[in-house]
């Protein structure tokens, strides 16, 4: 009886991890996403092996991290607009659990503009440009900043065209002084140390035509 019990115990296999977040198929994931899975039971010390790839066959692996003792892994600078696939296996004194189910997610790429509103007129020549802090209901995190492009034509190819950068997770920025009485087109994209997102929708506004006297009357 004792021998049978010992053999059965030795053959017990560590359980397969269950992936938790991000939700499978979610399309608005941040570049610094934390991959999270459930802890498992096993024999002795348990570690985890996580793989992240750009294909579901895991031929193009981006992260291959073993000997993880925590049930989470934080990424950095994942590519904007890229779909990723990930899986985890557990290892204990008896061996490996085999791979979990494969989950996938996509890093967000495009931001939404906020103010000045599209078509506004009478806008100051040094306006505060604002964009939304969320995408798909998720807070924008893990970016290095934002590029803003402005021009007097919506093709962004005139001599007046310029791009300036807003650093960090801030959602407001002001350009240098613009021309009076001009229609200005602008768009924005997120960026970090490893690349850029896609340009947003193009909006326009018209600046004030001149200086207005105020006082004395």
Coordinates of N, CA and C in Angstrom, one line a residue:
X1 N 0.8 -1.2 0.0 CA 0.0 0.0 0.0 C 0.9 1.3 0.0
X2 N 1.9 1.3 0.8 CA 2.8 2.4 0.9 C 3.6 2.6 -0.4
X3 N 4.0 1.5 -1.0 CA 4.7 1.6 -2.3 C 3.8 2.2 -3.4
X4 N 2.6 1.7 -3.4 CA 1.6 2.2 -4.4 C 1.4 3.7 -4.2
X5 N 1.2 4.1 -3.0 CA 0.9 5.5 -2.7 C 2.1 6.4 -3.1
X6 N 3.4 5.9 -2.9 CA 4.5 6.7 -3.2 C 4.7 6.8 -4.7
X7 N 4.4 5.7 -5.5 CA 4.5 5.8 -6.9 C 3.4 6.7 -7.5
X8 N 2.2 6.7 -6.9 CA 1.1 7.6 -7.4 C 1.5 9.0 -7.1
X9 N 2.1 9.3 -6.0 CA 2.5 10.7 -5.6 C 3.6 11.2 -6.6
X10 N 4.5 10.3 -6.9 CA 5.6 10.7 -7.7 C 5.1 11.0 -9.2
X11 N 4.1 10.3 -9.6 CA 3.6 10.5 -10.9 C 2.6 11.7 -11.0
X12 N 2.2 12.3 -9.9 CA 1.3 13.4 -9.9 C 1.9 14.6 -10.7
X13 N 1.2 15.1 -11.6 CA 1.7 16.2 -12.5 C 1.2 17.6 -12.0
X14 N 2.1 18.5 -12.1 CA 1.7 19.9 -11.7 C 0.6 20.4 -12.6
X15 N -0.4 21.1 -12.1 CA -1.5 21.5 -12.9 C -1.2 22.6 -13.9
X16 N -2.0 22.7 -14.9 CA -1.8 23.7 -16.0 C -2.2 25.0 -15.6
X17 N -1.4 26.1 -15.8 CA -1.9 27.5 -15.4 C -3.1 27.9 -16.2
X18 N -4.0 28.7 -15.6 CA -5.1 29.3 -16.2 C -4.8 30.8 -16.4
X19 N -4.8 31.3 -17.7 CA -4.5 32.7 -17.9 C -5.7 33.5 -17.5
X20 N -5.4 34.7 -17.0 CA -6.4 35.6 -16.5 C -6.5 36.9 -17.3
X21 N -5.4 37.7 -17.3 CA -5.5 39.0 -18.0 C -4.2 39.3 -18.7
X22 N -4.3 40.1 -19.8 CA -5.6 40.7 -20.3 C -6.5 39.7 -20.9
X23 N -7.8 40.1 -20.9 CA -8.8 39.3 -21.5 C -8.5 38.8 -22.9
X24 N -8.8 37.6 -23.2 CA -8.5 37.0 -24.5 C -9.1 37.8 -25.6
X25 N -8.4 38.2 -26.6 CA -8.9 39.0 -27.7 C -9.0 40.5 -27.5
X26 N -8.6 41.0 -26.3 CA -8.8 42.4 -26.0 C -8.0 43.3 -26.9
X27 N -8.5 44.4 -27.4 CA -7.9 45.1 -28.5 C -7.3 46.5 -28.0
X28 N -7.4 46.8 -26.8 CA -7.0 48.1 -26.3 C -6.0 47.9 -25.1
X29 N -4.9 47.2 -25.4 CA -4.0 46.9 -24.3 C -2.8 47.9 -24.4
X30 N -2.2 48.2 -23.2 CA -1.1 49.1 -23.2 C 0.2 48.5 -23.4
X31 N 1.2 49.2 -23.9 CA 2.5 48.7 -24.2 C 3.3 48.1 -23.0
X32 N 2.9 48.5 -21.8 CA 3.5 47.9 -20.6 C 2.6 46.9 -19.9
X33 N 1.8 46.2 -20.6 CA 0.8 45.3 -20.1 C 1.4 44.3 -19.1
X34 N 0.7 44.0 -18.0 CA 1.1 42.9 -17.1 C 0.3 41.7 -17.4
X35 N 1.0 40.6 -17.8 CA 0.3 39.3 -18.0 C 0.1 38.6 -16.7
X36 N -1.1 38.2 -16.5 CA -1.4 37.6 -15.2 C -2.1 36.2 -15.3
X37 N -1.7 35.3 -14.5 CA -2.3 33.9 -14.5 C -2.5 33.4 -13.1
X38 N -3.2 32.3 -13.0 CA -3.5 31.7 -11.6 C -2.3 30.9 -11.2
X39 N -2.1 30.9 -9.9 CA -1.2 30.0 -9.3 C -1.6 28.6 -9.3
X40 N -0.7 27.6 -9.4 CA -1.1 26.2 -9.5 C -0.5 25.4 -8.3
X41 N -1.0 24.2 -8.1 CA -0.5 23.3 -7.1 C 0.4 22.3 -7.7
X42 N 1.4 21.8 -7.0 CA 2.4 20.9 -7.4 C 3.3 20.4 -6.3
X43 N 4.4 19.8 -6.7 CA 5.3 19.2 -5.7 C 6.5 20.0 -5.6
X44 N 6.9 20.4 -4.4 CA 8.1 21.2 -4.2 C 7.9 22.6 -4.7
X45 N 9.0 23.2 -5.1 CA 9.1 24.6 -5.6 C 8.4 24.7 -7.0
X46 N 7.6 25.6 -7.2 CA 6.9 25.8 -8.5 C 7.4 27.1 -9.1
X47 N 7.8 27.0 -10.4 CA 8.2 28.1 -11.2 C 7.3 28.1 -12.5
X48 N 7.4 29.2 -13.2 CA 6.6 29.4 -14.4 C 7.5 29.8 -15.6
X49 N 7.1 29.3 -16.8 CA 7.7 29.7 -18.0 C 6.7 30.3 -18.9
X50 N 7.0 31.6 -19.3 CA 6.0 32.4 -20.1 C 6.6 32.7 -21.5
X51 N 5.8 32.6 -22.5 CA 6.3 32.9 -23.9 C 5.3 33.9 -24.5
X52 N 5.8 34.9 -25.1 CA 5.0 36.0 -25.8 C 5.5 36.0 -27.3
X53 N 4.6 35.9 -28.2 CA 5.0 35.9 -29.6 C 4.0 36.7 -30.5
X54 N 4.4 36.9 -31.7 CA 3.6 37.7 -32.6 C 2.8 36.7 -33.5
X55 N 2.9 35.4 -33.3 CA 2.1 34.5 -34.0 C 1.6 33.3 -33.1
X56 N 0.5 32.7 -33.4 CA 0.0 31.7 -32.5 C 0.8 30.3 -32.6
X57 N 1.7 30.2 -33.5 CA 2.6 29.0 -33.6 C 3.8 29.2 -32.8
X58 N 4.0 30.5 -32.3 CA 5.2 30.8 -31.5 C 6.5 30.6 -32.2
X59 N 6.5 30.9 -33.5 CA 7.7 30.9 -34.3 C 8.5 32.2 -34.2
X60 N 7.7 33.3 -33.9 CA 8.4 34.6 -33.7 C 8.2 35.1 -32.3
X61 N 9.0 34.6 -31.4 CA 8.9 34.8 -30.0 C 9.6 36.2 -29.6
X62 N 8.8 37.0 -28.9 CA 9.3 38.3 -28.4 C 9.9 38.2 -27.0
X63 N 9.2 37.4 -26.1 CA 9.7 37.2 -24.7 C 9.6 35.7 -24.4
X64 N 10.7 35.2 -23.9 CA 10.8 33.8 -23.5 C 11.4 33.7 -22.1
X65 N 10.6 33.8 -21.1 CA 11.1 34.0 -19.7 C 10.7 32.8 -18.9
X66 N 11.8 32.2 -18.3 CA 11.6 31.0 -17.4 C 12.0 31.3 -16.0
X67 N 11.8 30.4 -15.1 CA 12.1 30.5 -13.7 C 11.4 31.7 -13.0
X68 N 10.2 32.0 -13.5 CA 9.4 33.0 -12.8 C 8.7 32.4 -11.6
X69 N 8.9 33.1 -10.5 CA 8.3 32.7 -9.2 C 6.9 33.4 -8.9
X70 N 6.7 34.5 -9.6 CA 5.4 35.2 -9.5 C 4.5 34.8 -10.6
X71 N 3.2 35.0 -10.4 CA 2.2 34.6 -11.4 C 1.8 35.8 -12.2
X72 N 2.8 36.6 -12.6 CA 2.6 37.8 -13.4 C 3.9 38.2 -14.1
X73 N 3.8 38.8 -15.2 CA 5.0 39.3 -15.9 C 4.7 40.7 -16.6
X74 N 5.5 41.7 -16.2 CA 5.3 43.0 -16.8 C 6.2 43.2 -18.0
X75 N 5.5 43.7 -19.1 CA 6.2 43.9 -20.3 C 6.6 45.4 -20.4
X76 N 7.3 45.8 -21.5 CA 7.7 47.1 -21.7 C 7.9 47.4 -23.2
X77 N 7.4 48.5 -23.7 CA 7.6 48.9 -25.1 C 7.1 47.9 -26.1
X78 N 6.0 47.3 -25.8 CA 5.4 46.4 -26.9 C 5.0 47.3 -28.0
X79 N 4.9 46.8 -29.2 CA 4.7 47.6 -30.5 C 3.2 48.0 -30.6
X80 N 3.0 49.3 -30.9 CA 1.7 49.8 -31.1 C 1.0 49.1 -32.3
X81 N -0.3 48.7 -32.1 CA -1.0 48.1 -33.1 C -0.7 46.6 -33.4
X82 N 0.2 46.1 -32.6 CA 0.6 44.7 -32.9 C -0.2 43.7 -32.1
X83 N -0.6 42.6 -32.7 CA -1.3 41.5 -32.0 C -0.2 40.6 -31.4
X84 N -0.4 40.2 -30.2 CA 0.5 39.2 -29.5 C -0.3 38.0 -29.0
X85 N 0.5 36.9 -28.9 CA -0.1 35.6 -28.4 C 0.8 35.2 -27.2
X86 N 0.2 34.7 -26.1 CA 1.0 34.3 -25.0 C 0.5 33.0 -24.3
X87 N 1.4 32.3 -23.6 CA 1.1 31.1 -23.0 C 2.0 30.9 -21.8
X88 N 1.6 30.0 -20.9 CA 2.4 29.8 -19.7 C 2.4 28.3 -19.3
X89 N 3.5 27.8 -18.8 CA 3.6 26.4 -18.3 C 4.2 26.5 -16.9
X90 N 3.8 25.6 -16.0 CA 4.3 25.5 -14.7 C 5.3 24.3 -14.6
X91 N 6.3 24.5 -13.8 CA 7.3 23.5 -13.5 C 7.5 23.2 -12.0
X92 N 7.4 22.0 -11.6 CA 7.7 21.7 -10.2 C 8.7 20.5 -10.2
X93 N 8.9 19.9 -9.0 CA 9.9 18.8 -8.8 C 9.5 17.6 -9.7
X94 N 8.3 17.5 -10.1 CA 7.9 16.3 -10.9 C 7.9 16.5 -12.4
X95 N 8.1 17.8 -12.8 CA 8.2 18.0 -14.2 C 7.4 19.2 -14.7
X96 N 7.0 19.3 -15.9 CA 6.2 20.4 -16.5 C 4.8 20.1 -16.7
X97 N 3.9 21.1 -16.6 CA 2.5 20.9 -16.7 C 2.1 20.8 -18.2
X98 N 2.9 21.3 -19.1 CA 2.5 21.5 -20.4 C 1.9 22.9 -20.6
X99 N 1.8 23.4 -21.8 CA 1.4 24.8 -22.0 C -0.1 25.0 -21.7
X100 N -0.4 26.2 -21.2 CA -1.8 26.6 -21.0 C -2.4 26.9 -22.4
X101 N -3.7 27.2 -22.3 CA -4.4 27.7 -23.5 C -3.7 29.0 -23.9
X102 N -3.7 29.3 -25.2 CA -3.1 30.5 -25.8 C -4.1 31.6 -25.8
X103 N -3.7 32.7 -25.2 CA -4.5 34.0 -25.3 C -3.9 34.9 -26.3
X104 N -4.6 35.9 -26.8 CA -4.1 36.9 -27.6 C -4.6 38.3 -27.2
X105 N -3.9 39.3 -27.5 CA -4.3 40.7 -27.3 C -3.6 41.6 -28.3
X106 N -4.1 42.8 -28.4 CA -3.6 43.8 -29.4 C -3.3 45.1 -28.7
X107 N -2.1 45.6 -28.9 CA -1.7 46.9 -28.3 C -2.4 48.0 -29.0
X108 N -2.9 49.0 -28.3 CA -3.6 50.1 -28.9 C -2.7 50.9 -29.8
X109 N -3.2 51.7 -30.7 CA -2.3 52.4 -31.6 C -2.7 53.9 -31.8
X110 N -4.0 54.2 -31.7 CA -4.6 55.5 -32.0 C -5.2 56.2 -30.9
X111 N -5.0 57.5 -30.7 CA -5.6 58.3 -29.7 C -6.8 59.1 -30.3
X112 N -7.6 59.6 -29.4 CA -8.7 60.4 -29.8 C -8.5 61.9 -29.4
X113 N -8.7 62.8 -30.3 CA -8.5 64.2 -30.0 C -9.7 64.7 -29.2
X114 N -9.5 65.8 -28.5 CA -10.6 66.4 -27.6 C -10.9 67.8 -27.8
X115 N -9.8 68.7 -27.7 CA -10.0 70.1 -27.9 C -8.8 70.8 -28.5
X116 N -8.9 71.8 -29.3 CA -10.1 72.5 -29.7 C -11.0 71.5 -30.6
X117 N -12.3 71.6 -30.5 CA -13.2 70.7 -31.3 C -13.0 71.0 -32.8
X118 N -13.2 69.9 -33.5 CA -13.1 70.0 -35.0 C -14.0 71.1 -35.5
X119 N -13.5 72.0 -36.2 CA -14.3 73.1 -36.9 C -14.4 74.3 -36.0
X120 N -13.8 74.4 -34.8 CA -13.9 75.6 -34.0 C -13.2 76.7 -34.7
X121 N -13.7 78.0 -34.4 CA -13.1 79.2 -34.9 C -12.8 80.1 -33.7
X122 N -12.1 81.2 -34.0 CA -11.7 82.1 -32.9 C -10.8 81.5 -31.9
X123 N -10.0 80.5 -32.3 CA -9.1 79.9 -31.3 C -7.8 80.7 -31.2
X124 N -7.3 80.7 -29.9 CA -6.1 81.5 -29.6 C -4.9 81.0 -30.5
X125 N -4.0 81.9 -30.7 CA -2.9 81.5 -31.6 C -1.8 80.6 -30.8
X126 N -2.0 80.5 -29.5 CA -1.2 79.5 -28.8 C -2.2 78.6 -28.0
X127 N -2.9 77.8 -28.6 CA -4.0 77.0 -28.0 C -3.5 75.9 -27.1
X128 N -4.3 75.5 -26.1 CA -4.1 74.3 -25.4 C -4.8 73.1 -26.2
X129 N -3.9 72.2 -26.7 CA -4.4 71.1 -27.4 C -4.6 70.0 -26.4
X130 N -5.8 69.3 -26.5 CA -6.1 68.2 -25.5 C -6.5 67.0 -26.3
X131 N -6.3 65.8 -25.7 CA -6.7 64.5 -26.2 C -7.1 63.6 -25.1
X132 N -7.9 62.6 -25.4 CA -8.5 61.8 -24.4 C -7.5 60.9 -23.7
X133 N -7.8 60.7 -22.4 CA -6.9 59.9 -21.5 C -7.2 58.4 -21.6
X134 N -8.2 58.0 -22.3 CA -8.6 56.6 -22.4 C -8.7 56.2 -23.8
X135 N -8.6 54.9 -24.1 CA -8.9 54.4 -25.4 C -9.6 53.0 -25.1
X136 N -10.8 52.9 -25.7 CA -11.6 51.7 -25.5 C -11.9 51.5 -24.0
X137 N -12.1 52.6 -23.3 CA -12.4 52.5 -21.9 C -11.2 52.2 -21.0
X138 N -10.0 52.1 -21.5 CA -8.8 51.8 -20.8 C -7.9 53.0 -20.7
X139 N -7.4 53.3 -19.5 CA -6.4 54.4 -19.3 C -5.2 54.2 -20.1
X140 N -4.7 55.3 -20.8 CA -3.5 55.2 -21.6 C -2.3 55.3 -20.7
X141 N -1.5 54.2 -20.7 CA -0.3 54.1 -19.9 C 0.8 53.5 -20.7
X142 N 2.0 53.6 -20.2 CA 3.2 52.9 -20.8 C 3.7 53.5 -22.1
X143 N 3.3 54.8 -22.3 CA 3.8 55.5 -23.4 C 4.9 56.5 -23.0
X144 N 5.8 56.9 -23.9 CA 6.8 57.8 -23.6 C 6.4 59.3 -23.8
X145 N 5.3 59.4 -24.6 CA 4.8 60.8 -24.9 C 4.0 60.7 -26.2
X146 N 3.8 61.9 -26.8 CA 2.9 62.1 -27.9 C 3.5 63.0 -28.9
X147 N 3.4 62.7 -30.2 CA 3.8 63.6 -31.3 C 2.6 64.3 -31.8
X148 N 2.7 65.6 -32.0 CA 1.6 66.4 -32.5 C 2.1 67.1 -33.8
X149 N 1.3 66.8 -34.9 CA 1.7 67.5 -36.2 C 0.6 68.5 -36.5
X150 N 1.1 69.7 -37.0 CA 0.2 70.8 -37.4 C 0.6 71.4 -38.7
X151 N -0.4 71.8 -39.5 CA -0.1 72.4 -40.8 C -1.3 73.2 -41.2
X152 N -1.1 74.0 -42.3 CA -2.2 74.8 -42.8 C -3.0 74.0 -43.9
X153 N -2.5 72.8 -44.2 CA -3.2 71.9 -45.2 C -3.4 70.6 -44.6
X154 N -4.4 69.9 -45.0 CA -4.7 68.6 -44.3 C -3.8 67.4 -44.9
X155 N -3.0 67.7 -45.8 CA -2.0 66.8 -46.4 C -0.7 66.8 -45.6
X156 N -0.5 67.8 -44.8 CA 0.7 67.9 -43.9 C 2.0 67.9 -44.7
X157 N 1.9 68.7 -45.8 CA 3.1 68.7 -46.7 C 3.5 70.2 -47.1
X158 N 3.0 71.2 -46.4 CA 3.3 72.5 -46.8 C 4.6 73.0 -46.0
X159 N 5.2 74.1 -46.4 CA 6.3 74.6 -45.7 C 6.1 74.9 -44.2
X160 N 4.8 75.1 -43.9 CA 4.4 75.4 -42.5 C 4.4 74.2 -41.6
X161 N 4.4 73.0 -42.2 CA 4.2 71.8 -41.4 C 5.3 71.6 -40.4
X162 N 4.9 71.2 -39.1 CA 5.8 71.0 -38.1 C 5.3 69.9 -37.1
X163 N 6.2 69.2 -36.4 CA 5.8 68.2 -35.4 C 6.5 68.6 -34.1
X164 N 5.8 68.6 -33.0 CA 6.4 68.8 -31.7 C 6.0 67.7 -30.8
X165 N 6.8 67.4 -29.8 CA 6.6 66.3 -28.9 C 6.2 66.7 -27.5
X166 N 5.3 66.0 -26.9 CA 4.9 66.2 -25.5 C 5.4 64.9 -24.8
X167 N 6.2 65.1 -23.8 CA 6.8 63.9 -23.1 C 5.9 63.5 -21.9
X168 N 5.9 62.1 -21.7 CA 5.2 61.6 -20.6 C 3.8 61.3 -20.8
X169 N 3.1 60.8 -19.8 CA 1.7 60.5 -19.8 C 0.9 61.7 -19.5
X170 N 1.0 62.8 -20.3 CA 0.2 64.0 -20.1 C -0.7 64.1 -21.4
X171 N -1.8 64.8 -21.2 CA -2.8 64.9 -22.2 C -3.2 66.3 -22.6
X172 N -2.2 67.2 -22.6 CA -2.4 68.6 -23.0 C -1.1 69.1 -23.4
X173 N -1.1 69.9 -24.4 CA 0.1 70.6 -24.9 C -0.2 71.8 -25.7
X174 N 0.8 72.7 -25.8 CA 0.6 73.9 -26.5 C 1.7 74.1 -27.5
X175 N 1.4 74.5 -28.8 CA 2.5 74.7 -29.7 C 3.1 76.1 -29.6
X176 N 4.1 76.4 -30.4 CA 4.5 77.8 -30.5 C 3.4 78.6 -31.2
X177 N 3.6 79.9 -31.2 CA 2.5 80.8 -31.7 C 2.2 80.4 -33.1
X178 N 0.9 80.3 -33.4 CA 0.4 80.0 -34.8 C 0.1 81.3 -35.5
X179 N -0.2 81.2 -36.8 CA -0.6 82.4 -37.6 C -2.0 82.8 -37.3
X180 N -2.2 84.2 -37.4 CA -3.5 84.7 -37.2 C -4.4 84.4 -38.4
X181 N -5.7 84.1 -38.1 CA -6.7 84.0 -39.2 C -6.4 82.8 -40.1
X182 N -5.9 81.7 -39.6 CA -5.6 80.6 -40.5 C -6.4 79.4 -40.0
X183 N -6.8 78.5 -41.0 CA -7.3 77.2 -40.6 C -6.1 76.3 -40.4
X184 N -6.0 75.7 -39.2 CA -4.9 74.9 -38.8 C -5.4 73.4 -38.7
X185 N -4.7 72.5 -39.3 CA -5.0 71.1 -39.2 C -4.0 70.4 -38.2
X186 N -4.6 69.5 -37.4 CA -3.6 68.8 -36.5 C -4.0 67.4 -36.2
X187 N -3.1 66.6 -35.9 CA -3.3 65.2 -35.5 C -2.2 64.8 -34.5
X188 N -2.4 63.6 -34.0 CA -1.5 63.2 -32.8 C -1.3 61.7 -32.9
X189 N -0.1 61.2 -32.4 CA 0.2 59.8 -32.3 C 0.9 59.5 -31.0
X190 N 0.7 58.4 -30.4 CA 1.5 58.0 -29.2 C 2.9 57.5 -29.6
X191 N 3.8 57.5 -28.7 CA 5.2 57.0 -29.0 C 5.8 56.5 -27.7
X192 N 6.8 55.7 -27.9 CA 7.7 55.3 -26.8 C 9.1 55.0 -27.4
X193 N 10.0 54.5 -26.6 CA 11.4 54.4 -27.0 C 11.6 53.5 -28.2
X194 N 10.6 52.6 -28.4 CA 10.8 51.6 -29.5 C 9.9 51.8 -30.7
X195 N 9.1 52.9 -30.8 CA 8.3 53.1 -31.9 C 7.2 54.1 -31.7
X196 N 6.3 54.1 -32.8 CA 5.2 55.1 -32.8 C 3.9 54.4 -33.1
X197 N 2.8 55.0 -32.6 CA 1.5 54.5 -32.9 C 1.0 55.1 -34.2
X198 N -0.2 54.9 -34.6 CA -0.8 55.5 -35.8 C -1.3 56.9 -35.5
X199 N -1.3 57.7 -36.6 CA -1.9 59.1 -36.4 C -3.4 59.0 -36.2
X200 N -3.8 59.9 -35.4 CA -5.2 60.0 -35.1 C -6.0 60.6 -36.3
X201 N -7.3 60.7 -36.1 CA -8.1 61.4 -37.1 C -7.6 62.9 -37.2
X202 N -7.7 63.5 -38.3 CA -7.2 64.9 -38.5 C -8.4 65.8 -38.2
X203 N -8.1 66.8 -37.3 CA -9.1 67.8 -36.9 C -8.6 69.2 -37.4
X204 N -9.5 70.2 -37.5 CA -9.0 71.5 -37.8 C -9.7 72.6 -36.9
X205 N -9.1 73.7 -36.9 CA -9.7 74.9 -36.2 C -9.1 76.1 -36.9
X206 N -9.8 77.3 -36.6 CA -9.4 78.5 -37.2 C -9.0 79.5 -36.1
X207 N -7.8 80.1 -36.3 CA -7.3 81.0 -35.2 C -7.9 82.3 -35.4
X208 N -7.8 83.1 -34.3 CA -8.4 84.5 -34.3 C -7.8 85.3 -35.4
X209 N -8.5 86.2 -36.1 CA -8.0 86.9 -37.2 C -7.0 88.1 -36.8
X210 N -7.2 88.6 -35.7 CA -6.4 89.7 -35.3 C -6.4 89.9 -33.8
X211 N -5.7 90.9 -33.3 CA -5.7 91.3 -31.9 C -6.9 92.3 -31.7
X212 N -7.6 92.0 -30.6 CA -8.8 92.9 -30.2 C -8.4 93.8 -29.0
X213 N -8.6 95.0 -29.2 CA -8.4 96.0 -28.1 C -9.4 95.8 -27.0
X214 N -9.0 96.0 -25.7 CA -9.8 95.7 -24.6 C -10.0 96.9 -23.7
X215 N -8.9 97.5 -23.2 CA -9.0 98.6 -22.4 C -7.8 99.5 -22.5
X216 N -7.8 100.8 -22.3 CA -9.1 101.5 -22.0 C -10.0 101.5 -23.2
X217 N -11.3 101.7 -22.9 CA -12.4 101.6 -23.9 C -12.2 102.8 -24.9

